[in-house]
């Protein structure tokens, strides 16, 4: 008989925490994979898939690291453009999906299971652990995958070492001013919701809200300078559908 | 008998144009001076005056250029901190007010009449014209004064030459996402309004709306890199009251 119920085996059981983000995604890997592959997320089809693809393509990378790659659609699309893609995600079931669906006839993809804490602690720059990918990538991209608090900040600080010279960090995230609802415009954990998704989803992940100022400060604190910021517009609402940051390591 | 009615002597008479911005401020110099000095603009008293002062003070400048200085309150406040301030504005009546009200017992202020077009065309780096202020300022600040379109973009491109080494450009402006109302979130001229101001105001200036992405791109195009962005919160609404950009010339 285990001393801990299964939930606690995944770590901190606080309702609003980096550990709960991971737990939720562990539980929803299968419906999430279906939702992405069926094009069930309207804003992605209408706006944000193209926004992240365009931003990555614009810097013409040869090699891309997809951080929080999920079931892999972004890496698969970039591989179809001829880019050499590696993906990391904390959820083994999603990494397996990314591996299985990597498109034939493209450069091989390299998908690994790693938490943001692992990355922060050097798992991607240590051949004795996961990989020695130091200086390997022209772009590190994270598409709606920077959901947490400290885990995100610590992970980002490890990214400059993974980038090739003149490499870029590209992040797409919810547009804070639009996605924040009526809550005060201050950083902090927010309750999650699967509103608009199918009934197969359970245990929505909390998410850590950051203001635009805080996103820019976060990137800066990780050793980057902002090169550009985009606010892709949802054609249905005329409002920003997301925030895209493009940054480079500071000299 | 003049060939042109007085309005046209001020330039382009198009209803939404840089020239109309200037014309409106020419006409409202007196009530504007009263409104600022009586503390009649609630958001300034509650939030944005402190936001711009704090941002300027944080970089500890010795010399400041106040672009679009108006009746001079910001330069006066910074002079009271011991900074050496110069101010430029296109409206002679406002420059005169700034000169007259410069506080005694502080470093002398230097207030000049110049349009953004004049600055763009080198009037502040040419001793045969207005001044040779090349490399003179630790901070160039513009507080809710970048209202127009091309005139603003051209003027900003002349600012790096006015800054001392390690100098900063600091801009406070309306927060686009909050101030944009229900209009589509795209750059463009918007009709002005004196709603909330006294009946002494007439002929409201149009203003050129820029998205956050466009503000950052504007600063970048002028030769700067963004160092920080702030979103001061209005305590009454919990929403951003303004956008503050802090940038330095790119190497």
Short mmCIF file of C-alpha atoms in Angstrom, two decimals:
data_model
loop_
_atom_site.label_atom_id
_atom_site.label_comp_id
_atom_site.label_asym_id
_atom_site.label_seq_id
_atom_site.Cartn_x
_atom_site.Cartn_y
_atom_site.Cartn_z
CA UNK A 1 0.00 0.00 0.00
CA UNK A 2 1.48 3.32 -1.08
CA UNK A 3 2.00 6.04 1.49
CA UNK A 4 0.76 8.58 -1.06
CA UNK A 5 -2.31 8.60 -3.27
CA UNK A 6 -1.43 8.70 -6.98
CA UNK A 7 -2.02 12.43 -7.33
CA UNK A 8 0.69 13.25 -4.86
CA UNK A 9 3.15 11.05 -6.70
CA UNK A 10 3.14 13.76 -9.37
CA UNK A 11 4.37 16.32 -6.90
CA UNK A 12 2.95 19.34 -5.18
CA UNK A 13 -0.79 19.00 -4.81
CA UNK A 14 -1.50 22.72 -4.39
CA UNK A 15 -4.41 23.63 -6.67
CA UNK A 16 -2.53 26.47 -8.39
CA UNK A 17 1.04 25.35 -8.99
CA UNK A 18 3.50 24.28 -11.65
CA UNK A 19 2.98 20.67 -10.52
CA UNK A 20 -0.76 20.88 -11.11
CA UNK A 21 -0.15 22.17 -14.63
CA UNK A 22 1.83 19.02 -15.37
CA UNK A 23 -0.75 16.76 -13.74
CA UNK A 24 -3.56 18.20 -15.82
CA UNK A 25 -1.68 17.73 -19.08
CA UNK A 26 -0.78 14.16 -18.10
CA UNK A 27 -4.49 13.46 -17.72
CA UNK A 28 -5.63 15.15 -20.91
CA UNK A 29 -3.00 13.94 -23.36
CA UNK A 30 -5.41 11.82 -25.39
CA UNK A 31 -8.27 14.31 -25.86
CA UNK A 32 -5.73 17.08 -26.45
CA UNK A 33 -4.08 15.12 -29.24
CA UNK A 34 -7.48 14.53 -30.82
CA UNK A 35 -8.53 18.18 -30.47
CA UNK A 36 -5.37 19.48 -32.13
CA UNK A 37 -5.42 16.92 -34.93
CA UNK A 38 -9.13 17.44 -35.66
CA UNK A 39 -8.65 21.22 -35.85
CA UNK A 40 -11.12 21.64 -33.01
CA UNK A 41 -9.53 24.78 -31.56
CA UNK A 42 -10.97 27.61 -33.62
CA UNK A 43 -8.47 30.34 -32.76
CA UNK A 44 -5.60 28.07 -33.78
CA UNK A 45 -7.09 27.37 -37.16
CA UNK A 46 -8.13 30.97 -37.73
CA UNK A 47 -5.05 32.79 -36.50
CA UNK A 48 -2.46 31.43 -34.15
CA UNK A 49 -1.12 28.40 -36.04
CA UNK A 50 -0.23 30.67 -38.95
CA UNK A 51 1.15 33.31 -36.58
CA UNK A 52 3.71 30.99 -35.01
CA UNK A 53 4.63 29.36 -38.30
CA UNK A 54 5.13 32.74 -39.97
CA UNK A 55 7.26 34.04 -37.11
CA UNK A 56 9.52 30.98 -37.10
CA UNK A 57 9.82 30.92 -40.89
CA UNK A 58 10.70 34.61 -40.97
CA UNK A 59 14.04 33.97 -39.25
CA UNK A 60 14.82 31.10 -41.67
CA UNK A 61 16.12 28.57 -39.14
CA UNK A 62 17.79 25.32 -40.10
CA UNK A 63 17.30 23.76 -36.64
CA UNK A 64 14.42 24.25 -34.21
CA UNK A 65 13.80 23.21 -30.60
CA UNK A 66 10.07 23.00 -29.82
CA UNK A 67 9.69 23.49 -26.06
CA UNK A 68 6.45 22.01 -24.75
CA UNK A 69 5.95 20.37 -28.12
CA UNK A 70 2.82 18.46 -27.10
CA UNK A 71 1.62 16.08 -29.78
CA UNK A 72 4.02 17.72 -32.18
CA UNK A 73 1.97 19.57 -34.78
CA UNK A 74 4.35 22.56 -34.89
CA UNK A 75 7.49 20.45 -35.24
CA UNK A 76 5.77 18.37 -37.88
CA UNK A 77 4.82 21.48 -39.87
CA UNK A 78 8.32 22.93 -39.62
CA UNK A 79 9.87 19.57 -40.56
CA UNK A 80 7.67 19.61 -43.64
CA UNK A 81 9.40 22.90 -44.51
CA UNK A 82 12.74 21.08 -44.26
CA UNK A 83 13.77 22.19 -40.79
CA UNK A 84 15.48 19.79 -38.40
CA UNK A 85 13.25 19.72 -35.33
CA UNK A 86 13.70 18.51 -31.79
CA UNK A 87 10.82 18.55 -29.36
CA UNK A 88 10.61 18.24 -25.60
CA UNK A 89 7.55 17.85 -23.43
CA UNK A 90 6.91 16.72 -19.89
CA UNK A 91 4.07 14.38 -20.86
CA UNK A 92 5.32 11.01 -22.17
CA UNK A 93 2.06 10.24 -23.97
CA UNK A 94 2.31 13.47 -25.96
CA UNK A 95 5.96 12.91 -26.81
CA UNK A 96 5.04 9.45 -28.06
CA UNK A 97 2.33 10.96 -30.27
CA UNK A 98 4.81 13.50 -31.64
CA UNK A 99 7.26 10.71 -32.45
CA UNK A 100 4.66 8.49 -34.11
CA UNK A 101 3.19 11.25 -36.26
CA UNK A 102 6.47 12.77 -37.45
CA UNK A 103 5.91 13.13 -41.19
CA UNK A 104 7.64 10.77 -43.57
CA UNK A 105 10.02 12.24 -46.11
CA UNK A 106 11.16 15.07 -43.83
CA UNK A 107 14.31 15.44 -41.72
CA UNK A 108 13.99 13.05 -38.76
CA UNK A 109 12.52 14.54 -35.58
CA UNK A 110 14.03 14.00 -32.16
CA UNK A 111 11.40 14.02 -29.39
CA UNK A 112 12.33 13.69 -25.71
CA UNK A 113 10.53 13.71 -22.38
CA UNK A 114 11.77 16.54 -20.20
CA UNK A 115 10.17 18.81 -17.64
CA UNK A 116 10.95 22.52 -17.54
CA UNK A 117 12.69 21.80 -14.25
CA UNK A 118 14.85 19.22 -16.06
CA UNK A 119 15.75 21.76 -18.74
CA UNK A 120 16.47 24.40 -16.10
CA UNK A 121 18.77 21.95 -14.36
CA UNK A 122 20.80 21.33 -17.51
CA UNK A 123 19.31 18.09 -18.82
CA UNK A 124 19.65 19.30 -22.43
CA UNK A 125 23.28 20.33 -22.10
CA UNK A 126 24.53 17.20 -20.36
CA UNK A 127 25.36 14.10 -22.43
CA UNK A 128 25.14 12.02 -19.24
CA UNK A 129 21.52 13.01 -18.87
CA UNK A 130 19.19 13.72 -21.79
CA UNK A 131 21.24 15.39 -24.52
CA UNK A 132 24.10 17.72 -25.22
CA UNK A 133 22.31 20.23 -27.35
CA UNK A 134 24.50 23.19 -26.45
CA UNK A 135 24.52 25.79 -29.25
CA UNK A 136 22.46 23.50 -31.43
CA UNK A 137 19.33 25.47 -32.40
CA UNK A 138 18.67 28.45 -34.62
CA UNK A 139 15.26 28.83 -32.99
CA UNK A 140 13.79 27.75 -29.67
CA UNK A 141 10.03 28.06 -29.95
CA UNK A 142 7.27 27.62 -27.40
CA UNK A 143 3.69 27.74 -28.63
CA UNK A 144 1.11 28.25 -25.86
CA UNK A 145 3.27 26.03 -23.67
CA UNK A 146 4.62 28.48 -21.10
CA UNK A 147 1.78 27.97 -18.69
CA UNK A 148 3.47 28.00 -15.29
CA UNK A 149 5.36 30.27 -12.96
CA UNK A 150 8.86 29.58 -11.62
CA UNK A 151 9.29 26.50 -13.78
CA UNK A 152 8.94 28.67 -16.88
CA UNK A 153 11.27 31.39 -15.65
CA UNK A 154 13.96 28.88 -14.69
CA UNK A 155 13.62 26.95 -17.94
CA UNK A 156 13.94 30.07 -20.11
CA UNK A 157 17.20 30.99 -18.44
CA UNK A 158 18.64 27.72 -19.80
CA UNK A 159 17.64 28.48 -23.40
CA UNK A 160 20.44 30.87 -24.43
CA UNK A 161 22.96 28.02 -24.02
CA UNK A 162 20.94 25.89 -26.43
CA UNK A 163 20.92 28.50 -29.20
CA UNK A 164 23.38 28.79 -32.05
CA UNK A 165 24.94 32.21 -32.67
CA UNK A 166 22.26 34.65 -33.88
CA UNK A 167 19.61 32.24 -32.61
CA UNK A 168 16.11 33.35 -31.65
CA UNK A 169 13.62 32.57 -28.91
CA UNK A 170 10.03 32.74 -30.15
CA UNK A 171 7.07 32.51 -27.77
CA UNK A 172 3.36 32.55 -28.51
CA UNK A 173 1.03 32.96 -25.56
CA UNK A 174 -2.43 34.21 -24.67
CA UNK A 175 -2.74 37.98 -25.12
CA UNK A 176 -2.85 39.14 -21.51
CA UNK A 177 -5.06 42.16 -21.95
CA UNK A 178 -7.60 40.20 -23.97
CA UNK A 179 -7.40 36.86 -22.15
CA UNK A 180 -7.33 38.30 -18.66
CA UNK A 181 -11.07 38.82 -18.44
CA UNK A 182 -12.33 40.96 -15.62
CA UNK A 183 -9.62 39.95 -13.16
CA UNK A 184 -7.16 42.63 -12.07
CA UNK A 185 -4.33 43.09 -14.53
CA UNK A 186 -1.61 41.65 -12.30
CA UNK A 187 0.56 38.54 -12.50
CA UNK A 188 -0.74 35.48 -10.72
CA UNK A 189 -2.23 32.03 -10.95
CA UNK A 190 -5.65 31.72 -12.56
CA UNK A 191 -8.07 28.79 -12.52
CA UNK A 192 -8.13 26.82 -15.74
CA UNK A 193 -11.13 25.88 -17.84
CA UNK A 194 -11.90 23.49 -20.69
CA UNK A 195 -14.82 25.64 -21.76
CA UNK A 196 -15.36 25.14 -25.48
CA UNK A 197 -13.61 21.75 -25.45
CA UNK A 198 -15.21 18.32 -25.51
CA UNK A 199 -16.43 16.45 -22.44
CA UNK A 200 -13.38 14.19 -22.67
CA UNK A 201 -11.30 16.86 -20.95
CA UNK A 202 -10.98 16.84 -17.16
CA UNK A 203 -9.03 18.61 -14.41
CA UNK A 204 -8.20 21.83 -16.31
CA UNK A 205 -4.68 23.13 -15.76
CA UNK A 206 -4.33 26.34 -13.83
CA UNK A 207 -2.24 28.93 -15.63
CA UNK A 208 0.03 31.70 -14.50
CA UNK A 209 -1.17 35.05 -15.86
CA UNK A 210 1.54 37.51 -16.86
CA UNK A 211 1.00 41.09 -18.04
CA UNK A 212 2.65 42.16 -21.28
CA UNK A 213 5.18 44.07 -19.21
CA UNK A 214 5.91 40.88 -17.26
CA UNK A 215 6.34 38.76 -20.40
CA UNK A 216 8.90 41.23 -21.66
CA UNK A 217 10.62 41.35 -18.27
CA UNK A 218 10.61 37.53 -18.11
CA UNK A 219 12.36 37.24 -21.45
CA UNK A 220 14.80 39.96 -20.45
CA UNK A 221 15.57 38.26 -17.13
CA UNK A 222 16.37 35.03 -19.00
CA UNK A 223 19.16 36.83 -20.85
CA UNK A 224 17.34 37.89 -24.00
CA UNK A 225 16.55 41.19 -25.68
CA UNK A 226 13.23 41.58 -27.40
CA UNK A 227 13.54 41.93 -31.17
CA UNK A 228 9.86 42.13 -32.07
CA UNK A 229 6.42 41.60 -30.63
CA UNK A 230 3.36 40.65 -32.64
CA UNK A 231 -0.33 40.77 -31.78
CA UNK A 232 -2.08 38.56 -34.35
CA UNK A 233 -5.65 39.72 -34.82
CA UNK A 234 -8.61 37.35 -34.74
CA UNK A 235 -10.59 38.15 -37.89
CA UNK A 236 -13.85 37.39 -36.12
CA UNK A 237 -13.39 39.81 -33.24
CA UNK A 238 -10.88 42.37 -34.52
CA UNK A 239 -9.02 41.86 -31.21
CA UNK A 240 -5.58 40.31 -30.61
CA UNK A 241 -5.78 36.52 -30.56
CA UNK A 242 -2.36 36.08 -28.99
CA UNK A 243 0.95 37.67 -28.13
CA UNK A 244 4.11 36.60 -29.98
CA UNK A 245 7.54 37.58 -28.67
CA UNK A 246 10.70 37.24 -30.72
CA UNK A 247 13.97 37.70 -28.84
CA UNK A 248 17.70 37.10 -29.11
CA UNK A 249 20.29 36.47 -26.42
CA UNK A 250 21.91 39.67 -25.25
CA UNK A 251 25.57 39.99 -26.18
CA UNK B 1 -6.08 90.08 -48.24
CA UNK B 2 -4.51 86.71 -47.63
CA UNK B 3 -4.78 84.03 -50.26
CA UNK B 4 -5.43 81.46 -47.52
CA UNK B 5 -7.80 81.51 -44.59
CA UNK B 6 -5.96 81.29 -41.26
CA UNK B 7 -6.59 77.58 -40.76
CA UNK B 8 -4.77 76.68 -43.91
CA UNK B 9 -1.79 78.75 -42.89
CA UNK B 10 -1.16 76.02 -40.30
CA UNK B 11 -0.77 73.46 -43.04
CA UNK B 12 -2.73 70.48 -44.24
CA UNK B 13 -6.40 70.88 -43.49
CA UNK B 14 -7.25 67.17 -43.70
CA UNK B 15 -9.37 66.24 -40.66
CA UNK B 16 -7.08 63.37 -39.57
CA UNK B 17 -3.49 64.47 -40.04
CA UNK B 18 -0.35 65.54 -38.24
CA UNK B 19 -1.16 69.14 -39.18
CA UNK B 20 -4.56 68.95 -37.52
CA UNK B 21 -2.96 67.67 -34.32
CA UNK B 22 -0.84 70.79 -34.19
CA UNK B 23 -3.76 73.07 -35.02
CA UNK B 24 -5.85 71.64 -32.20
CA UNK B 25 -3.11 72.12 -29.63
CA UNK B 26 -2.51 75.67 -30.83
CA UNK B 27 -6.16 76.39 -30.11
CA UNK B 28 -6.32 74.70 -26.72
CA UNK B 29 -3.08 75.90 -25.15
CA UNK B 30 -4.77 78.05 -22.52
CA UNK B 31 -7.39 75.58 -21.22
CA UNK B 32 -4.80 72.79 -21.40
CA UNK B 33 -2.40 74.74 -19.20
CA UNK B 34 -5.19 75.35 -16.70
CA UNK B 35 -6.30 71.69 -16.74
CA UNK B 36 -2.80 70.37 -16.07
CA UNK B 37 -2.02 72.93 -13.38
CA UNK B 38 -5.36 72.44 -11.61
CA UNK B 39 -4.86 68.66 -11.55
CA UNK B 40 -8.06 68.25 -13.53
CA UNK B 41 -6.97 65.09 -15.38
CA UNK B 42 -7.77 62.28 -12.97
CA UNK B 43 -5.64 59.54 -14.52
CA UNK B 44 -2.59 61.78 -14.40
CA UNK B 45 -3.03 62.51 -10.72
CA UNK B 46 -3.87 58.90 -9.87
CA UNK B 47 -1.28 57.07 -11.94
CA UNK B 48 0.50 58.41 -14.94
CA UNK B 49 2.36 61.43 -13.54
CA UNK B 50 4.04 59.16 -11.01
CA UNK B 51 4.66 56.50 -13.67
CA UNK B 52 6.65 58.80 -15.94
CA UNK B 53 8.51 60.44 -13.06
CA UNK B 54 9.46 57.06 -11.60
CA UNK B 55 10.66 55.74 -14.96
CA UNK B 56 12.83 58.79 -15.63
CA UNK B 57 14.23 58.86 -12.10
CA UNK B 58 15.09 55.15 -12.26
CA UNK B 59 17.77 55.77 -14.89
CA UNK B 60 19.23 58.65 -12.82
CA UNK B 61 19.74 61.17 -15.62
CA UNK B 62 21.64 64.41 -15.20
CA UNK B 63 20.18 65.97 -18.37
CA UNK B 64 16.70 65.50 -19.85
CA UNK B 65 15.06 66.53 -23.12
CA UNK B 66 11.26 66.78 -22.77
CA UNK B 67 9.80 66.27 -26.25
CA UNK B 68 6.33 67.76 -26.57
CA UNK B 69 6.84 69.43 -23.21
CA UNK B 70 3.56 71.34 -23.28
CA UNK B 71 3.20 73.73 -20.37
CA UNK B 72 6.20 72.10 -18.77
CA UNK B 73 4.98 70.24 -15.68
CA UNK B 74 7.29 67.25 -16.26
CA UNK B 75 10.40 69.33 -16.85
CA UNK B 76 9.53 71.43 -13.83
CA UNK B 77 9.20 68.33 -11.65
CA UNK B 78 12.47 66.86 -12.89
CA UNK B 79 14.24 70.21 -12.45
CA UNK B 80 13.04 70.21 -8.86
CA UNK B 81 14.93 66.90 -8.54
CA UNK B 82 18.05 68.70 -9.75
CA UNK B 83 18.02 67.55 -13.37
CA UNK B 84 18.98 69.95 -16.17
CA UNK B 85 15.95 70.03 -18.45
CA UNK B 86 15.33 71.23 -21.97
CA UNK B 87 11.86 71.20 -23.45
CA UNK B 88 10.57 71.51 -26.99
CA UNK B 89 7.01 71.92 -28.17
CA UNK B 90 5.39 73.07 -31.37
CA UNK B 91 2.95 75.42 -29.61
CA UNK B 92 4.56 78.77 -28.73
CA UNK B 93 1.95 79.58 -26.06
CA UNK B 94 2.76 76.34 -24.23
CA UNK B 95 6.52 76.87 -24.48
CA UNK B 96 6.03 80.34 -23.02
CA UNK B 97 4.06 78.85 -20.13
CA UNK B 98 6.82 76.29 -19.53
CA UNK B 99 9.42 79.08 -19.47
CA UNK B 100 7.43 81.32 -17.13
CA UNK B 101 6.64 78.57 -14.63
CA UNK B 102 10.10 77.01 -14.45
CA UNK B 103 10.68 76.68 -10.71
CA UNK B 104 13.05 79.04 -8.97
CA UNK B 105 16.05 77.55 -7.22
CA UNK B 106 16.46 74.70 -9.74
CA UNK B 107 18.86 74.32 -12.66
CA UNK B 108 17.70 76.70 -15.41
CA UNK B 109 15.34 75.22 -18.01
CA UNK B 110 15.78 75.75 -21.73
CA UNK B 111 12.46 75.74 -23.61
CA UNK B 112 12.27 76.06 -27.39
CA UNK B 113 9.58 76.05 -30.06
CA UNK B 114 10.10 73.21 -32.52
CA UNK B 115 7.82 70.94 -34.47
CA UNK B 116 8.50 67.23 -34.79
CA UNK B 117 9.22 67.92 -38.44
CA UNK B 118 11.83 70.51 -37.37
CA UNK B 119 13.46 67.95 -35.05
CA UNK B 120 13.37 65.30 -37.77
CA UNK B 121 15.08 67.74 -40.12
CA UNK B 122 17.94 68.34 -37.70
CA UNK B 123 16.90 71.59 -36.02
CA UNK B 124 18.27 70.40 -32.66
CA UNK B 125 21.67 69.35 -34.03
CA UNK B 126 22.37 72.45 -36.08
CA UNK B 127 23.79 75.55 -34.34
CA UNK B 128 22.67 77.64 -37.35
CA UNK B 129 19.08 76.66 -36.64
CA UNK B 130 17.69 75.96 -33.17
CA UNK B 131 20.44 74.30 -31.15
CA UNK B 132 23.37 71.93 -31.30
CA UNK B 133 22.27 69.45 -28.73
CA UNK B 134 24.06 66.47 -30.22
CA UNK B 135 24.90 63.88 -27.54
CA UNK B 136 23.58 66.17 -24.86
CA UNK B 137 20.86 64.25 -23.02
CA UNK B 138 20.87 61.27 -20.68
CA UNK B 139 17.13 60.90 -21.23
CA UNK B 140 14.75 61.98 -23.99
CA UNK B 141 11.22 61.70 -22.62
CA UNK B 142 7.85 62.16 -24.26
CA UNK B 143 4.79 62.07 -22.03
CA UNK B 144 1.51 61.55 -23.93
CA UNK B 145 2.95 63.77 -26.66
CA UNK B 146 3.47 61.31 -29.51
CA UNK B 147 0.04 61.83 -30.97
CA UNK B 148 0.67 61.79 -34.72
CA UNK B 149 1.78 59.49 -37.50
CA UNK B 150 4.74 60.18 -39.81
CA UNK B 151 5.80 63.27 -37.88
CA UNK B 152 6.35 61.09 -34.80
CA UNK B 153 8.22 58.36 -36.65
CA UNK B 154 10.53 60.83 -38.38
CA UNK B 155 11.17 62.79 -35.17
CA UNK B 156 12.07 59.66 -33.18
CA UNK B 157 14.71 58.71 -35.72
CA UNK B 158 16.51 61.97 -34.85
CA UNK B 159 16.59 61.22 -31.12
CA UNK B 160 19.57 58.82 -30.95
CA UNK B 161 21.87 61.64 -32.08
CA UNK B 162 20.65 63.80 -29.19
CA UNK B 163 21.43 61.19 -26.53
CA UNK B 164 24.60 60.89 -24.52
CA UNK B 165 26.29 57.46 -24.36
CA UNK B 166 24.06 55.06 -22.42
CA UNK B 167 21.15 57.47 -22.88
CA UNK B 168 17.52 56.38 -22.77
CA UNK B 169 14.35 57.16 -24.65
CA UNK B 170 11.27 57.02 -22.41
CA UNK B 171 7.75 57.26 -23.81
CA UNK B 172 4.42 57.25 -22.03
CA UNK B 173 1.32 56.85 -24.16
CA UNK B 174 -2.26 55.62 -24.00
CA UNK B 175 -2.43 51.84 -23.48
CA UNK B 176 -3.62 50.69 -26.89
CA UNK B 177 -5.62 47.69 -25.80
CA UNK B 178 -7.45 49.67 -23.13
CA UNK B 179 -7.77 53.01 -24.94
CA UNK B 180 -8.73 51.56 -28.29
CA UNK B 181 -12.36 51.07 -27.39
CA UNK B 182 -14.42 48.93 -29.72
CA UNK B 183 -12.55 49.93 -32.87
CA UNK B 184 -10.52 47.23 -34.65
CA UNK B 185 -7.09 46.75 -33.12
CA UNK B 186 -5.14 48.17 -36.05
CA UNK B 187 -2.99 51.27 -36.51
CA UNK B 188 -4.74 54.34 -37.85
CA UNK B 189 -6.09 57.80 -37.19
CA UNK B 190 -8.88 58.13 -34.65
CA UNK B 191 -11.18 61.08 -34.00
CA UNK B 192 -10.30 63.05 -30.89
CA UNK B 193 -12.54 64.02 -28.02
CA UNK B 194 -12.44 66.42 -25.09
CA UNK B 195 -14.93 64.29 -23.19
CA UNK B 196 -14.34 64.80 -19.46
CA UNK B 197 -12.66 68.17 -20.03
CA UNK B 198 -14.15 71.62 -19.51
CA UNK B 199 -16.22 73.47 -22.10
CA UNK B 200 -13.23 75.73 -22.77
CA UNK B 201 -11.75 73.04 -25.03
CA UNK B 202 -12.55 73.06 -28.76
CA UNK B 203 -11.50 71.26 -31.94
CA UNK B 204 -10.16 68.05 -30.34
CA UNK B 205 -6.97 66.73 -31.90
CA UNK B 206 -7.21 63.50 -33.84
CA UNK B 207 -4.71 60.89 -32.73
CA UNK B 208 -2.87 58.11 -34.45
CA UNK B 209 -3.63 54.77 -32.80
CA UNK B 210 -0.77 52.29 -32.62
CA UNK B 211 -0.97 48.73 -31.32
CA UNK B 212 1.56 47.64 -28.70
CA UNK B 213 3.36 45.72 -31.43
CA UNK B 214 3.51 48.91 -33.51
CA UNK B 215 4.84 51.01 -30.64
CA UNK B 216 7.66 48.53 -30.18
CA UNK B 217 8.31 48.40 -33.93
CA UNK B 218 8.27 52.22 -34.09
CA UNK B 219 10.92 52.50 -31.40
CA UNK B 220 12.95 49.75 -33.06
CA UNK B 221 12.71 51.45 -36.48
CA UNK B 222 14.04 54.67 -34.93
CA UNK B 223 17.25 52.86 -33.98
CA UNK B 224 16.43 51.80 -30.43
CA UNK B 225 16.15 48.52 -28.58
CA UNK B 226 13.48 48.15 -25.94
CA UNK B 227 14.87 47.80 -22.44
CA UNK B 228 11.62 47.62 -20.49
CA UNK B 229 7.91 48.17 -20.86
CA UNK B 230 5.59 49.15 -18.05
CA UNK B 231 1.80 49.05 -17.79
CA UNK B 232 0.88 51.27 -14.84
CA UNK B 233 -2.40 50.15 -13.34
CA UNK B 234 -5.23 52.53 -12.56
CA UNK B 235 -6.22 51.76 -8.96
CA UNK B 236 -9.85 52.52 -9.69
CA UNK B 237 -10.25 50.11 -12.58
CA UNK B 238 -7.51 47.53 -12.09
CA UNK B 239 -6.69 48.03 -15.80
CA UNK B 240 -3.58 49.53 -17.39
CA UNK B 241 -3.76 53.34 -17.39
CA UNK B 242 -0.94 53.75 -19.89
CA UNK B 243 1.97 52.14 -21.67
CA UNK B 244 5.54 53.18 -20.83
CA UNK B 245 8.42 52.19 -23.08
CA UNK B 246 12.06 52.50 -22.04
CA UNK B 247 14.63 52.02 -24.80
CA UNK B 248 18.28 52.60 -25.64
CA UNK B 249 19.97 53.21 -28.97
CA UNK B 250 21.16 49.99 -30.57
CA UNK B 251 24.92 49.66 -30.76
#
